[in-house]
Amino acid sequence: MSEDLRARVLAYLEKVDKVKSKDIAAALGEKKSDVDKVVKELAKEGKVEFLYIGTSYVKLVK
Amino acid sequence: MAELKTPLLDQLTTGPWPSFVADMKRLVDRKPTVADVLAQLELSYEEKKGHWKHGGIVGVMGYGGGVIGRYSDMPEKFPNVAEFHTMRINQPSGWFYTTKALRDLMKIWDKYGSGLTNMHGSTGDIILLGTVTDNLQPAFDEFSDLGWDLGGSGSDLRTPSCCVGPARCECACIDTLDLCYDLTQEFQDELHRPMWPYKFKIKISGCANDCVASIARADFAIIGTWRDDLKIDQEAVREYVNSGFDIQGVVIDKCPTKCLTWTGSELVLDGSNCVRCMHCINKMPKALRPGDDKGATILVGGKATILQSAFLGWVIVPFMKLEKPYDELKDLLRNIWEWWDEHGKVRERIGELIYRKGMRVFLKDLGMDPLPQMVFRPRANPYFFWWPEEVNQG
Ligand code: HEM
Ligand code: HEM
Ligand code: SF4
Ligand code: SF4
């Protein structure tokens, strides 16, 4: 997976409190499935966490 | 505790069938929770009004699905069911257990929960009814130490389920058990994290008998079938007939496409018209068998009534070879999910979205071709609407 997309997802998450994966994809103009993959990797590394409020949101682990 | 009086519920124990009331009363002495469930239900019968609330967020670490929150709306009156959450445990493919596995599971549930179970839920899972918020994590930890996992709930992939398939059934055209397990492993994130407009169910049947009713109950139904001609053992057919079997009435006349003939000594098949419905095979299992070139038909959109009426699945792939690692199938699933997530409204199932946008939009966006098998009666039903620019007007 591209390092570039990873960096951009992280940069985007810095700017928001919590966001849906789908909306990250829309904001970055990327495919949602690609963003999903990056987010899953980041979650496994403990860099982002999932929040469930009706649906899944992603946020940076502070 | 006041004595438990349930005259209305007790009427349910008077019939000839086993009653959940009688079963639950056997637990009452050991489990005060169960007494309160019964007492609250009795009140519901008196008042003709439910007293359960769907809850806020309850769950276990790392999971957004698998626990269904429930609370009583009269916690002062029924304190033991103030919290009464349900855990969904992912069942093994085809529901095969050892008795030891079941006993171990039940030991944990007896320790942390009400002792009530539902084997199995409509989703397929082992449904464990009734525990409190504080017990969720310790119960889950013990389940997972034994290798059990939670199933799906909420707007995520629900626990995939399948028929017993090749383990027990000679009709199976695909290895339903392996496929179900493989998909469950592959899509762990989708199972445990609610992230779509609504639920998504995958059910797998080894043949068109569809023992898990996937066509009606699954957003994504995988039904085993074959592509060449079904196999006929003429000698065995004659044995059926010689022993008095009414082949004309029971098989030939009931074939939906009238593609079988009985000459008096031979069964003749017009293979190009067989729709592989399984009828003749079910009636003469010793003489007829599915063909050799096996795979599955994929259907999308089955569901019960919620926004729209009940739907059966539509065929979107008439035949797909299904061999490990099932990449073609997985790619198709991912593409469907992406499209649904992009266009679906909250609580809109994939079938409803296809209904709203039209099958041709769905097929075009997914890069699939319209095929006659997608149509109920290919020669009579103008089901598919062509894009205007594709119609030859000349
Ligand atoms: C007015 C009351 C209720 C309504 C309208 C209601 C509605 C529903 C619906 C629509 C589902 C399917 C959800 C889905 O699969 O997405 C469901 C599932 C379920 N509900 Fe309820 N429910 C009610 C009360 C209760 C109560 C009182 C309990 C337990 C104390 C309960 C336990 C469950 C369980 C365990 C399932 C999952 C069953 C399965 O998938 O096998 N519900 N309910
Ligand atoms: C007179 C009382 C009741 C009647 C007539 C009744 C009837 C039914 C019926 C017809 C179903 C659907 C079964 C299926 O299609 O698979 C069902 C499902 C269910 N019932 Fe009951 N039920 C009653 C009481 C209860 C109680 C008291 C509980 C729990 C404490 C309960 C828990 C459930 C659950 C969890 C399901 C979901 C089953 C599934 O997931 O397939 N029911 N019930
Ligand atoms: S669906 Fe077919 S393969 Fe599966 S159990 Fe039923 S008859 Fe057997
Ligand atoms: S499988 Fe169904 S359609 Fe095919 S020959 Fe048998 S009864 Fe006819």
XYZ file of C-alpha atoms and ligand atoms in Angstrom:
558
model
C 0.000 0.000 0.000
C 1.270 3.405 -0.898
C 3.213 5.290 1.772
C 1.781 8.414 0.266
C -1.836 7.451 0.969
C -0.878 6.434 4.497
C 0.667 9.816 5.137
C -2.319 11.627 3.672
C -4.797 9.610 5.756
C -2.834 10.383 8.906
C -2.615 14.065 7.974
C -6.360 14.142 7.386
C -7.088 12.467 10.735
C -5.010 15.180 12.455
C -7.542 17.719 11.255
C -10.713 16.003 12.484
C -11.970 14.546 15.728
C -13.564 11.435 14.210
C -14.582 10.544 10.678
C -16.000 7.696 8.617
C -13.649 5.843 6.340
C -15.975 6.644 3.452
C -15.623 10.378 4.132
C -11.832 10.173 4.280
C -11.945 8.566 0.853
C -14.224 11.295 -0.475
C -12.051 14.077 0.973
C -8.855 12.616 -0.465
C -10.401 11.618 -3.781
C -9.357 7.997 -3.275
C -11.157 4.651 -3.501
C -12.799 3.692 -0.223
C -11.388 0.175 -0.361
C -7.851 1.610 -0.518
C -8.524 3.896 2.433
C -10.056 0.948 4.320
C -6.870 -1.049 3.847
C -4.687 1.773 5.129
C -6.984 2.342 8.095
C -6.943 -1.357 8.992
C -3.139 -1.395 8.915
C -2.978 1.706 11.067
C -5.442 0.152 13.499
C -3.317 -2.966 13.786
C -0.295 -0.786 14.536
C -2.278 1.004 17.236
C -2.109 4.376 15.482
C -5.842 4.749 14.911
C -8.839 3.391 16.771
C -12.434 2.656 15.853
C -15.388 4.258 17.561
C -18.874 2.850 17.256
C -21.696 5.343 17.366
C -24.342 3.716 15.248
C -21.656 3.241 12.636
C -17.863 2.995 12.699
C -15.753 6.094 12.962
C -11.994 6.280 12.880
C -9.821 8.534 15.015
C -6.175 8.957 15.891
C -4.999 7.340 19.099
C -3.876 10.263 21.227
C -38.510 -12.269 45.945
C -42.299 -12.279 45.702
C -43.739 -15.537 44.487
C -43.736 -15.779 40.718
C -47.318 -15.892 39.433
C -47.799 -16.141 35.685
C -51.339 -17.343 34.952
C -51.361 -16.041 31.376
C -47.984 -17.524 30.480
C -48.946 -20.784 32.128
C -51.624 -21.298 29.494
C -48.758 -21.784 27.055
C -47.704 -24.901 28.928
C -51.063 -26.639 28.520
C -50.749 -27.536 24.835
C -49.215 -30.695 23.422
C -45.898 -29.046 22.514
C -42.889 -28.198 24.644
C -43.179 -24.686 25.971
C -40.480 -22.093 26.573
C -42.418 -21.154 29.721
C -41.982 -24.620 31.235
C -38.315 -24.615 30.228
C -37.680 -21.215 31.722
C -39.435 -22.095 34.972
C -36.933 -24.885 35.499
C -34.256 -22.194 35.715
C -36.095 -19.830 38.033
C -34.686 -21.125 41.315
C -31.107 -20.783 40.155
C -31.469 -17.636 38.075
C -33.413 -14.680 39.469
C -32.979 -13.055 36.037
C -35.207 -15.646 34.453
C -37.912 -15.073 37.059
C -37.931 -11.389 36.159
C -38.049 -12.123 32.415
C -41.159 -14.218 33.040
C -42.708 -11.682 35.409
C -42.120 -8.855 32.960
C -43.498 -10.916 30.084
C -46.591 -11.723 32.136
C -47.076 -7.998 32.631
C -46.676 -7.488 28.884
C -49.432 -10.014 28.303
C -51.700 -8.222 30.780
C -51.026 -4.789 29.356
C -50.528 -5.897 25.747
C -47.400 -3.768 25.739
C -43.698 -4.620 25.488
C -41.337 -3.544 28.240
C -37.954 -3.971 26.593
C -35.865 -1.084 25.311
C -33.173 -1.331 22.683
C -30.065 -0.131 24.431
C -27.237 2.301 24.023
C -23.813 1.031 23.130
C -22.616 -2.099 24.847
C -19.790 -4.247 23.623
C -16.400 -5.747 24.206
C -12.948 -4.362 23.414
C -12.221 -4.044 19.718
C -15.692 -5.091 18.592
C -18.573 -2.963 17.376
C -20.743 -5.976 16.667
C -21.714 -9.155 18.448
C -23.421 -7.744 21.509
C -27.016 -6.563 21.376
C -27.977 -4.184 24.168
C -31.339 -4.610 25.890
C -32.811 -2.949 28.977
C -36.078 -3.218 30.830
C -38.154 -0.040 30.825
C -39.254 -0.892 34.401
C -35.913 -1.532 36.153
C -37.336 -0.699 39.624
C -39.981 -3.372 39.298
C -37.744 -5.936 37.569
C -34.210 -5.169 38.809
C -32.752 -8.463 37.599
C -33.467 -7.585 33.991
C -32.513 -3.907 34.204
C -29.777 -5.029 31.814
C -30.446 -8.070 29.633
C -27.968 -8.046 26.762
C -27.569 -10.714 24.130
C -24.264 -12.118 22.897
C -23.949 -13.617 19.457
C -21.323 -16.335 19.197
C -20.064 -17.267 15.749
C -21.204 -20.824 15.077
C -18.946 -23.358 13.371
C -19.639 -24.021 9.683
C -22.671 -26.268 9.317
C -23.294 -26.201 13.099
C -21.040 -29.140 13.885
C -19.915 -29.309 17.507
C -18.558 -31.847 19.879
C -20.646 -32.197 23.012
C -17.580 -31.120 24.967
C -17.420 -27.851 23.066
C -21.092 -27.226 23.862
C -20.651 -28.075 27.525
C -17.668 -25.760 27.865
C -19.601 -22.982 26.163
C -22.600 -23.484 28.438
C -20.446 -23.567 31.564
C -19.242 -20.068 30.770
C -22.727 -18.875 29.956
C -24.088 -20.317 33.173
C -21.433 -18.393 35.070
C -21.948 -15.010 33.402
C -25.410 -15.080 31.858
C -29.040 -15.996 32.388
C -28.571 -19.538 31.113
C -31.066 -18.861 28.287
C -29.949 -19.706 24.791
C -31.359 -19.721 21.322
C -29.852 -22.523 19.253
C -29.549 -21.183 16.645
C -30.547 -17.649 15.832
C -31.960 -16.712 12.461
C -28.540 -15.351 11.576
C -27.091 -18.747 12.378
C -25.187 -17.780 15.499
C -25.433 -19.285 18.929
C -27.595 -16.677 20.646
C -26.950 -16.249 24.355
C -29.778 -14.225 25.856
C -29.444 -12.040 28.891
C -26.411 -10.770 30.730
C -25.332 -7.517 32.359
C -22.889 -4.968 31.002
C -20.190 -5.804 33.563
C -20.157 -9.464 32.564
C -19.708 -8.922 28.828
C -15.942 -8.546 28.786
C -15.109 -11.408 31.193
C -17.532 -13.737 29.391
C -16.073 -12.799 26.031
C -12.523 -13.327 27.320
C -13.385 -16.845 28.429
C -15.175 -17.648 25.189
C -12.220 -16.448 23.200
C -9.763 -18.436 25.298
C -11.620 -21.512 24.065
C -11.416 -20.300 20.488
C -14.913 -18.873 20.068
C -15.536 -15.506 18.479
C -18.468 -13.126 18.335
C -20.690 -12.982 15.275
C -21.978 -9.895 13.524
C -24.739 -7.550 14.632
C -25.683 -4.038 13.641
C -24.661 -2.523 10.309
C -21.934 -4.997 9.489
C -21.369 -8.343 7.853
C -23.498 -10.843 9.718
C -22.061 -14.214 10.569
C -21.829 -16.136 7.289
C -23.726 -19.418 7.452
C -23.985 -22.541 5.337
C -25.740 -25.884 4.985
C -24.068 -29.113 6.151
C -22.882 -29.585 2.596
C -20.343 -32.265 1.749
C -20.047 -33.368 5.389
C -23.384 -35.115 5.219
C -25.062 -34.507 1.909
C -24.514 -36.133 -1.457
C -26.198 -33.225 -3.248
C -23.457 -30.754 -2.351
C -21.869 -29.217 -5.440
C -19.446 -27.021 -3.481
C -17.605 -27.264 -0.188
C -19.968 -25.018 1.730
C -18.158 -25.582 5.021
C -14.761 -24.534 3.759
C -16.137 -21.547 1.880
C -18.080 -20.333 4.921
C -15.025 -20.633 7.149
C -12.788 -18.975 4.588
C -15.128 -15.989 4.130
C -15.516 -15.633 7.890
C -11.731 -15.431 8.292
C -11.218 -13.161 5.308
C -13.819 -10.620 6.368
C -13.144 -10.365 10.107
C -13.092 -6.574 9.995
C -16.356 -6.394 8.117
C -17.878 -8.794 10.658
C -16.813 -6.957 13.753
C -17.069 -3.332 12.704
C -20.406 -1.833 11.774
C -19.542 0.396 8.837
C -22.199 0.047 6.190
C -25.689 1.413 5.582
C -27.160 -1.721 7.200
C -26.663 -5.431 7.682
C -25.265 -7.771 5.027
C -25.812 -11.516 5.095
C -23.986 -14.238 3.226
C -25.557 -17.687 3.183
C -24.218 -20.674 1.331
C -26.171 -23.710 0.142
C -24.532 -26.642 -1.558
C -27.328 -27.069 -4.093
C -30.627 -25.642 -5.288
C -32.516 -27.311 -2.451
C -31.148 -24.321 -0.552
C -31.434 -25.738 2.959
C -30.340 -22.466 4.563
C -32.976 -20.562 2.538
C -30.288 -18.246 1.247
C -32.375 -16.976 -1.650
C -34.885 -15.408 0.708
C -32.704 -14.543 3.666
C -29.312 -13.501 2.348
C -28.205 -10.301 0.689
C -25.617 -12.474 -0.998
C -26.679 -16.047 -1.694
C -24.222 -18.653 -2.939
C -26.012 -21.741 -4.246
C -24.147 -24.743 -5.581
C -24.976 -26.008 -9.084
C -23.375 -27.629 -12.138
C -22.818 -26.654 -15.749
C -22.748 -29.905 -17.727
C -25.629 -32.412 -17.830
C -26.852 -34.158 -14.719
C -25.837 -37.810 -14.553
C -28.281 -40.607 -15.142
C -27.805 -44.239 -14.151
C -30.329 -45.866 -16.503
C -30.194 -49.215 -14.732
C -31.087 -47.548 -11.430
C -33.911 -45.612 -13.125
C -35.393 -48.890 -14.365
C -35.166 -50.294 -10.849
C -37.234 -47.380 -9.547
C -39.864 -47.939 -12.236
C -39.935 -51.719 -11.810
C -40.565 -51.310 -8.106
C -43.706 -49.295 -8.865
C -42.356 -45.734 -8.863
C -44.633 -43.394 -10.888
C -41.877 -41.789 -12.941
C -44.294 -39.991 -15.262
C -46.367 -38.391 -12.500
C -43.658 -37.728 -9.966
C -40.708 -36.746 -12.141
C -41.454 -36.158 -15.841
C -44.620 -34.084 -15.389
C -43.117 -32.104 -12.517
C -39.916 -31.044 -14.272
C -40.417 -27.267 -14.531
C -38.933 -27.015 -18.017
C -40.319 -30.317 -19.314
C -36.885 -31.445 -20.364
C -37.186 -35.110 -19.339
C -38.867 -37.946 -21.255
C -39.423 -41.537 -20.253
C -39.395 -43.891 -23.230
C -40.500 -46.891 -21.213
C -36.939 -48.109 -20.832
C -34.746 -44.978 -20.849
C -34.792 -41.575 -19.222
C -33.868 -38.953 -21.834
C -32.639 -35.508 -20.815
C -32.702 -32.374 -22.952
C -29.752 -30.883 -21.112
C -29.903 -27.442 -22.711
C -33.299 -26.832 -21.112
C -32.577 -28.204 -17.648
C -32.565 -25.398 -15.067
C -30.917 -27.607 -12.417
C -33.749 -27.260 -9.933
C -32.898 -30.560 -8.169
C -36.463 -31.891 -8.387
C -35.731 -35.058 -10.335
C -32.592 -35.758 -8.309
C -34.526 -35.422 -5.051
C -37.104 -37.918 -6.282
C -34.629 -40.493 -7.622
C -31.432 -39.944 -5.627
C -30.144 -43.416 -6.366
C -30.396 -42.902 -10.118
C -29.624 -39.227 -10.703
C -26.691 -37.056 -9.688
C -25.516 -33.501 -10.315
C -23.062 -33.151 -13.214
C -19.279 -33.079 -12.875
C -18.571 -29.457 -13.739
C -19.584 -27.954 -10.420
C -19.681 -24.394 -9.106
C -22.259 -21.954 -7.813
C -24.894 -19.436 -8.794
C -24.601 -16.065 -7.039
C -27.695 -14.077 -6.148
C -27.961 -10.640 -4.600
C -30.668 -8.806 -2.684
C -32.739 -11.305 -0.660
C -34.252 -9.895 2.543
C -37.327 -9.625 4.729
C -39.672 -6.654 4.731
C -38.211 -3.490 6.193
C -38.134 -0.488 3.848
C -39.477 -2.355 0.835
C -41.417 -5.605 0.697
C -39.705 -8.988 1.057
C -37.317 -9.744 -1.812
C -35.858 -12.936 -3.176
C -32.308 -12.657 -4.476
C -31.645 -11.869 -8.146
C -29.168 -13.963 -10.093
C -26.121 -11.858 -10.872
C -23.665 -14.618 -11.724
C -25.311 -17.738 -13.208
C -22.204 -19.839 -12.750
C -18.940 -19.279 -10.940
C -16.270 -21.894 -10.339
C -15.569 -21.877 -6.623
C -12.088 -22.974 -5.792
C -9.688 -21.801 -3.117
C -8.747 -19.027 -2.512
C -12.120 -17.875 -3.915
C -10.636 -14.620 -5.235
C -13.282 -13.968 -7.877
C -16.016 -14.261 -5.271
C -14.207 -12.030 -2.782
C -13.588 -9.335 -5.369
C -17.253 -9.378 -6.302
C -18.222 -8.971 -2.634
C -15.820 -6.069 -2.162
C -17.144 -4.315 -5.265
C -20.743 -4.721 -4.155
C -19.961 -3.371 -0.703
C -18.167 -0.373 -2.120
C -21.087 0.465 -4.397
C -23.637 -0.010 -1.644
C -21.672 2.078 0.844
C -21.282 4.811 -1.763
C -24.953 5.023 -2.755
C -26.996 3.403 0.032
C -29.125 5.374 2.448
C -29.124 4.553 6.146
C -30.971 1.235 6.749
C -31.151 0.462 3.039
C -30.288 -3.143 2.178
C -28.408 -3.888 -1.033
C -31.563 -5.305 -2.644
C -33.498 -2.134 -1.915
C -30.720 -0.006 -3.328
C -30.698 -2.053 -6.536
C -34.481 -1.732 -6.658
C -34.262 2.047 -6.230
C -31.455 2.657 -8.709
C -32.304 -0.071 -11.171
C -30.557 -3.290 -12.071
C -28.942 -1.766 -15.142
C -27.228 0.919 -13.034
C -26.000 -1.717 -10.596
C -24.642 -3.884 -13.392
C -23.043 -0.983 -15.222
C -21.367 0.420 -12.106
C -20.005 -3.011 -11.234
C -18.873 -3.621 -14.796
C -21.076 -6.683 -15.224
C -23.051 -7.763 -18.267
C -26.798 -8.367 -18.241
C -27.561 -12.047 -18.787
C -30.757 -13.957 -19.531
C -30.495 -15.848 -16.225
C -31.124 -12.572 -14.406
C -34.641 -12.559 -15.801
C -37.523 -14.539 -14.330
C -38.941 -15.536 -17.726
C -36.295 -14.651 -20.282
C -38.524 -14.829 -23.322
C -41.519 -13.038 -21.862
C -40.392 -10.508 -19.303
C -38.924 -7.143 -20.436
C -37.131 -6.843 -17.148
C -33.904 -5.295 -18.273
C -34.073 -1.735 -19.561
C -31.370 -0.907 -22.060
C -29.429 2.330 -21.894
C -30.883 4.572 -24.630
C -27.491 4.918 -26.349
C -27.159 1.147 -26.615
C -30.425 0.616 -28.442
C -30.131 0.199 -32.199
C -32.850 2.582 -33.410
C -32.329 1.894 -37.116
C -40.491 -3.738 20.347
C -39.522 -4.526 20.628
C -38.529 -5.082 19.643
C -38.344 -4.822 18.323
C -39.105 -3.866 17.434
C -37.252 -5.646 17.879
C -36.763 -5.673 16.596
C -35.738 -6.453 16.183
C -35.213 -6.507 14.854
C -35.703 -5.662 13.689
C -34.212 -7.401 14.853
C -33.354 -7.782 13.686
C -32.196 -6.874 13.758
C -31.170 -7.148 12.735
O -30.877 -8.336 12.480
O -30.639 -6.181 12.190
C -34.089 -7.942 16.156
C -33.190 -8.895 16.516
C -33.033 -9.375 17.775
N -33.715 -8.959 18.878
Fe -35.241 -7.655 18.904
N -36.791 -6.363 18.915
C -37.546 -6.059 20.029
C -37.422 -6.577 21.292
C -36.450 -7.468 21.667
C -36.292 -8.001 23.007
C -37.214 -7.709 24.157
C -35.222 -8.807 23.008
C -34.582 -9.584 24.134
C -34.813 -9.359 25.387
C -34.714 -8.827 21.663
C -33.656 -9.575 21.247
C -33.243 -9.670 19.953
C -32.217 -10.583 19.509
C -31.436 -11.559 20.353
C -32.100 -10.408 18.148
C -31.179 -11.144 17.233
C -31.845 -12.390 16.739
C -31.054 -13.079 15.663
O -30.532 -12.479 14.748
O -31.003 -14.302 15.686
N -35.480 -7.980 20.878
N -35.028 -7.359 16.957
C -45.429 -16.457 23.549
C -44.178 -16.104 23.521
C -43.289 -16.295 22.333
C -43.592 -16.662 21.079
C -44.935 -17.006 20.494
C -42.375 -16.654 20.344
C -42.288 -16.952 19.015
C -41.154 -16.826 18.269
C -41.050 -17.116 16.881
C -42.163 -17.615 15.995
C -39.782 -16.864 16.511
C -39.191 -17.011 15.128
C -38.511 -18.307 15.037
C -37.845 -18.490 13.697
O -38.433 -18.177 12.666
O -36.716 -18.961 13.675
C -39.077 -16.417 17.662
C -37.767 -16.070 17.683
C -37.076 -15.689 18.803
N -37.537 -15.661 20.094
Fe -39.424 -16.058 20.625
N -41.350 -16.324 21.153
C -41.862 -16.076 22.386
C -41.186 -15.714 23.521
C -39.839 -15.473 23.581
C -39.104 -15.117 24.776
C -39.723 -14.974 26.143
C -37.817 -14.954 24.414
C -36.604 -14.601 25.230
C -36.594 -14.510 26.532
C -37.730 -15.173 22.995
C -36.594 -15.057 22.264
C -36.538 -15.229 20.913
C -35.361 -14.966 20.106
C -34.013 -14.511 20.596
C -35.714 -15.243 18.794
C -34.847 -15.085 17.608
C -34.705 -16.399 17.087
C -33.815 -16.386 15.964
O -32.834 -15.645 16.040
O -34.104 -17.145 15.049
N -38.964 -15.507 22.523
N -39.916 -16.414 18.718
S -28.638 -27.286 0.297
Fe -28.252 -29.082 -0.988
S -26.163 -29.628 -0.415
Fe -26.891 -28.339 1.238
S -27.740 -29.749 2.745
Fe -29.417 -29.088 1.420
S -29.591 -30.675 -0.139
Fe -27.564 -30.893 0.815
S -32.993 -30.734 -12.428
Fe -35.036 -29.845 -12.583
S -35.043 -28.866 -14.603
Fe -33.328 -30.315 -14.590
S -34.174 -32.214 -15.416
Fe -34.354 -32.351 -13.198
S -36.426 -31.611 -12.776
Fe -35.923 -30.951 -14.843
